[in-house]
Coordinates of C-alpha atoms in Angstrom, one line a residue:
Q1 CA 224.5 41.3 255.5
V2 CA 223.1 38.9 252.8
Q3 CA 219.5 37.4 252.4
L4 CA 219.0 34.4 250.5
V5 CA 215.8 33.1 249.3
E6 CA 215.2 29.7 247.4
S7 CA 212.4 29.0 245.3
G8 CA 211.4 26.3 242.8
G9 CA 211.3 23.0 244.7
G10 CA 208.3 20.6 244.3
L11 CA 207.2 16.9 243.6
V12 CA 208.6 15.7 240.4
Q13 CA 208.9 11.9 239.1
A14 CA 212.1 10.1 238.6
G15 CA 213.9 11.0 235.5
G16 CA 212.2 14.4 235.7
S17 CA 213.7 18.0 235.8
L18 CA 213.6 21.0 238.2
R19 CA 215.2 24.7 238.3
L20 CA 216.0 26.0 241.4
S21 CA 216.6 29.9 242.0
C22 CA 218.2 31.5 244.7
A23 CA 217.9 35.2 245.0
A24 CA 220.4 37.3 247.1
S25 CA 219.7 40.8 248.6
G26 CA 221.7 42.9 250.9
R27 CA 225.6 43.3 250.4
A28 CA 225.6 40.4 248.2
S29 CA 228.6 41.3 245.7
G30 CA 231.6 39.2 245.4
Y31 CA 230.1 36.0 247.0
A32 CA 230.6 32.5 246.0
M33 CA 227.5 30.6 245.8
S34 CA 226.7 27.0 246.6
W35 CA 223.8 24.5 246.7
F36 CA 223.7 22.1 249.8
R37 CA 221.0 19.5 250.5
Q38 CA 219.7 18.0 253.6
A39 CA 217.7 14.5 253.2
P40 CA 215.8 13.3 256.4
G41 CA 217.6 11.7 258.9
K42 CA 220.9 12.8 257.2
E43 CA 223.5 15.4 257.7
R44 CA 223.6 18.5 255.3
E45 CA 225.7 17.8 252.1
F46 CA 227.5 19.5 249.6
V47 CA 226.0 19.6 246.4
V48 CA 227.8 22.4 244.1
T49 CA 229.6 25.8 244.3
I50 CA 230.2 28.6 241.9
S51 CA 232.8 31.3 242.1
W52 CA 231.6 34.8 241.8
S53 CA 232.9 35.1 238.3
G54 CA 231.4 31.8 237.4
G55 CA 234.7 30.8 236.2
Y56 CA 235.2 28.0 238.9
I57 CA 232.4 25.5 239.5
Y58 CA 232.6 22.2 241.3
Y59 CA 230.2 19.8 241.7
A60 CA 229.7 16.4 244.0
D61 CA 229.8 13.3 242.4
S62 CA 226.6 12.2 242.9
V63 CA 225.1 15.1 240.9
K64 CA 227.9 15.6 238.3
G65 CA 226.3 15.6 234.7
R66 CA 223.0 15.8 236.1
F67 CA 222.9 19.4 237.6
T68 CA 224.3 22.5 236.1
I69 CA 224.7 25.4 238.3
S70 CA 224.8 29.1 237.1
R71 CA 224.6 32.7 238.1
D72 CA 223.4 36.0 236.8
N73 CA 225.2 38.4 238.8
A74 CA 223.3 41.4 237.5
K75 CA 219.9 39.9 238.9
N76 CA 221.9 38.7 242.3
T77 CA 220.5 35.1 241.4
V78 CA 221.9 31.7 241.2
Y79 CA 220.3 28.7 239.5
L80 CA 220.3 25.1 239.7
Q81 CA 218.9 23.2 236.9
M82 CA 218.4 19.4 238.1
N83 CA 217.9 16.8 235.4
S84 CA 217.4 13.0 235.5
L85 CA 216.3 13.3 239.1
K86 CA 216.3 10.2 241.4
P87 CA 214.5 9.5 244.4
E88 CA 217.7 9.9 246.3
D89 CA 218.0 13.4 245.4
T90 CA 215.1 14.0 247.8
A91 CA 216.1 16.6 250.1
V92 CA 215.6 20.2 251.4
Y93 CA 218.1 22.0 249.0
Y94 CA 220.0 25.4 250.6
C95 CA 221.8 27.9 249.1
A96 CA 224.5 29.4 250.6
A97 CA 227.0 32.5 250.2
G98 CA 230.5 32.4 251.2
R99 CA 233.8 34.3 250.4
A100 CA 235.2 30.9 248.7
P101 CA 233.9 28.5 246.5
V102 CA 234.5 25.6 248.8
T103 CA 232.6 22.5 250.2
R104 CA 232.7 22.8 253.8
I105 CA 229.3 23.9 255.3
N106 CA 231.4 25.7 258.2
D107 CA 232.8 28.2 255.8
Y108 CA 229.6 29.7 254.8
N109 CA 228.2 32.7 256.6
Y110 CA 224.8 33.1 255.0
W111 CA 221.9 30.6 254.4
G112 CA 218.7 30.6 252.9
Q113 CA 215.6 28.9 254.3
G114 CA 215.6 25.8 252.0
T115 CA 213.4 24.6 249.3
Q116 CA 212.0 21.0 249.3
V117 CA 212.4 18.8 246.7
T118 CA 210.7 15.4 246.3
V119 CA 211.5 12.8 243.8
S120 CA 208.9 10.0 243.6
S121 CA 209.9 6.6 242.1

């Protein structure tokens, strides 16, 4: 079992930055980690994924160049640095752990509870 806890969400003005963290506990070794987000009235969508080694990273086009994912396996923590935030980035952000760094939601076994990110215009 893997437990995931996100933190770092909040309210920020457009153009601002936030850094999300996802702390993993339990048997978290070897998992790829990803961030997804869900805006009100919309389906959950893929944001970015990172392999266990950190050698493979893939971003959704909507965040490429603005968001940066990183991980510290010694701390079992994944980070999402979000810059140049836009109102359309407003959503609940979830981290997820899975055996491969893929974009499909159903391939992830473990999810955090989510953290709200609100970007005002």
